[in-house]
Amino acid sequence: MNFFERLEQPTPKFFRFIRNVGMALTSLGVSILAAPGLLPAPVIKLAGYVMVAGMVATVICQAVIRDEDDWEDNHEPFGPTAIPERNPLLDPDR
């Protein structure tokens, strides 16, 4: 399985939550970096770090998949979840 096939697989519930937090951090960092003249330099530097951390968390959590051979529904640590057929973020028909 290559990287792009892996991205199309369903993502577990916990990692979808972390992915969404990462996207929020990225958008927060970008919005702060959009107005560099109005804020002091340490805030701008911190916004860059927050943006990078959010992007890394988003990409890593998107690449995590649930392997049906390794888990059973009653042993999932975050409760049973409904797994969609395809990842809705990567569905071009949506």
Short mmCIF file of C-alpha atoms in Angstrom, two decimals:
data_model
loop_
_atom_site.label_atom_id
_atom_site.label_comp_id
_atom_site.label_asym_id
_atom_site.label_seq_id
_atom_site.Cartn_x
_atom_site.Cartn_y
_atom_site.Cartn_z
CA MET A 1 0.00 0.00 0.00
CA ASN A 2 1.50 3.33 -1.01
CA PHE A 3 1.05 6.64 0.80
CA PHE A 4 -1.83 7.92 -1.33
CA GLU A 5 -3.79 4.67 -1.00
CA ARG A 6 -3.25 4.90 2.74
CA LEU A 7 -4.73 8.43 2.80
CA GLU A 8 -7.93 7.13 1.19
CA GLN A 9 -8.53 4.58 3.97
CA PRO A 10 -10.87 5.43 6.89
CA THR A 11 -9.31 7.26 9.84
CA PRO A 12 -10.12 6.19 13.45
CA LYS A 13 -12.26 8.52 15.55
CA PHE A 14 -9.51 9.64 17.95
CA PHE A 15 -7.15 10.57 15.12
CA ARG A 16 -9.92 12.47 13.30
CA PHE A 17 -10.27 14.59 16.46
CA ILE A 18 -6.52 15.24 16.64
CA ARG A 19 -6.49 16.00 12.89
CA ASN A 20 -9.21 18.63 13.37
CA VAL A 21 -7.29 20.20 16.27
CA GLY A 22 -4.20 20.30 14.03
CA MET A 23 -6.17 22.06 11.29
CA ALA A 24 -7.44 24.60 13.84
CA LEU A 25 -3.89 25.27 15.06
CA THR A 26 -2.69 25.70 11.49
CA SER A 27 -5.44 28.19 10.68
CA LEU A 28 -4.72 30.09 13.92
CA GLY A 29 -1.03 30.35 13.05
CA VAL A 30 -1.77 31.47 9.49
CA SER A 31 -4.22 34.13 10.66
CA ILE A 32 -1.64 35.56 13.07
CA LEU A 33 1.07 35.49 10.40
CA ALA A 34 -1.23 37.40 8.02
CA ALA A 35 -0.85 40.59 10.09
CA PRO A 36 2.87 40.74 10.95
CA GLY A 37 3.10 44.52 11.31
CA LEU A 38 0.56 44.71 14.09
CA LEU A 39 2.09 42.17 16.48
CA PRO A 40 5.45 41.90 18.28
CA ALA A 41 8.15 39.61 16.89
CA PRO A 42 7.89 36.87 19.58
CA VAL A 43 4.18 36.44 18.81
CA ILE A 44 4.95 36.09 15.10
CA LYS A 45 7.65 33.52 15.85
CA LEU A 46 5.30 31.55 18.13
CA ALA A 47 2.59 31.63 15.43
CA GLY A 48 5.04 30.04 12.98
CA TYR A 49 5.75 27.22 15.42
CA VAL A 50 2.02 26.69 16.07
CA MET A 51 1.36 26.56 12.33
CA VAL A 52 4.08 23.96 11.73
CA ALA A 53 2.91 21.83 14.68
CA GLY A 54 -0.66 21.93 13.38
CA MET A 55 0.40 20.89 9.88
CA VAL A 56 2.50 18.00 11.18
CA ALA A 57 -0.32 16.76 13.44
CA THR A 58 -2.80 16.97 10.57
CA VAL A 59 -0.66 15.02 8.11
CA ILE A 60 0.36 12.32 10.58
CA CYS A 61 -3.18 11.79 11.87
CA GLN A 62 -4.56 11.60 8.33
CA ALA A 63 -2.10 8.82 7.49
CA VAL A 64 -3.25 6.61 10.41
CA ILE A 65 -5.65 3.89 9.31
CA ARG A 66 -7.70 1.30 11.10
CA ASP A 67 -6.65 -2.20 10.17
CA GLU A 68 -9.62 -4.57 10.45
CA ASP A 69 -7.34 -7.58 10.94
CA ASP A 70 -5.79 -6.13 14.11
CA TRP A 71 -8.87 -4.79 15.91
CA GLU A 72 -12.30 -6.05 16.79
CA ASP A 73 -15.12 -3.61 17.53
CA ASN A 74 -15.38 -4.63 21.19
CA HIS A 75 -11.64 -4.02 21.82
CA GLU A 76 -11.39 -0.52 20.36
CA PRO A 77 -10.10 1.85 23.07
CA PHE A 78 -12.27 4.81 22.02
CA GLY A 79 -15.58 2.99 21.62
CA PRO A 80 -17.24 1.55 18.52
CA THR A 81 -17.28 3.84 15.51
CA ALA A 82 -18.93 3.69 12.15
CA ILE A 83 -16.28 3.47 9.46
CA PRO A 84 -17.19 5.21 6.20
CA GLU A 85 -16.47 3.54 2.90
CA ARG A 86 -13.99 6.21 1.84
CA ASN A 87 -12.43 9.19 3.53
CA PRO A 88 -14.94 12.02 2.94
CA LEU A 89 -12.18 14.66 2.80
CA LEU A 90 -10.66 12.96 -0.24
CA ASP A 91 -13.90 12.11 -2.07
CA PRO A 92 -14.04 14.17 -5.30
CA ASP A 93 -17.79 13.55 -5.71
CA ARG A 94 -18.61 15.28 -2.42
#
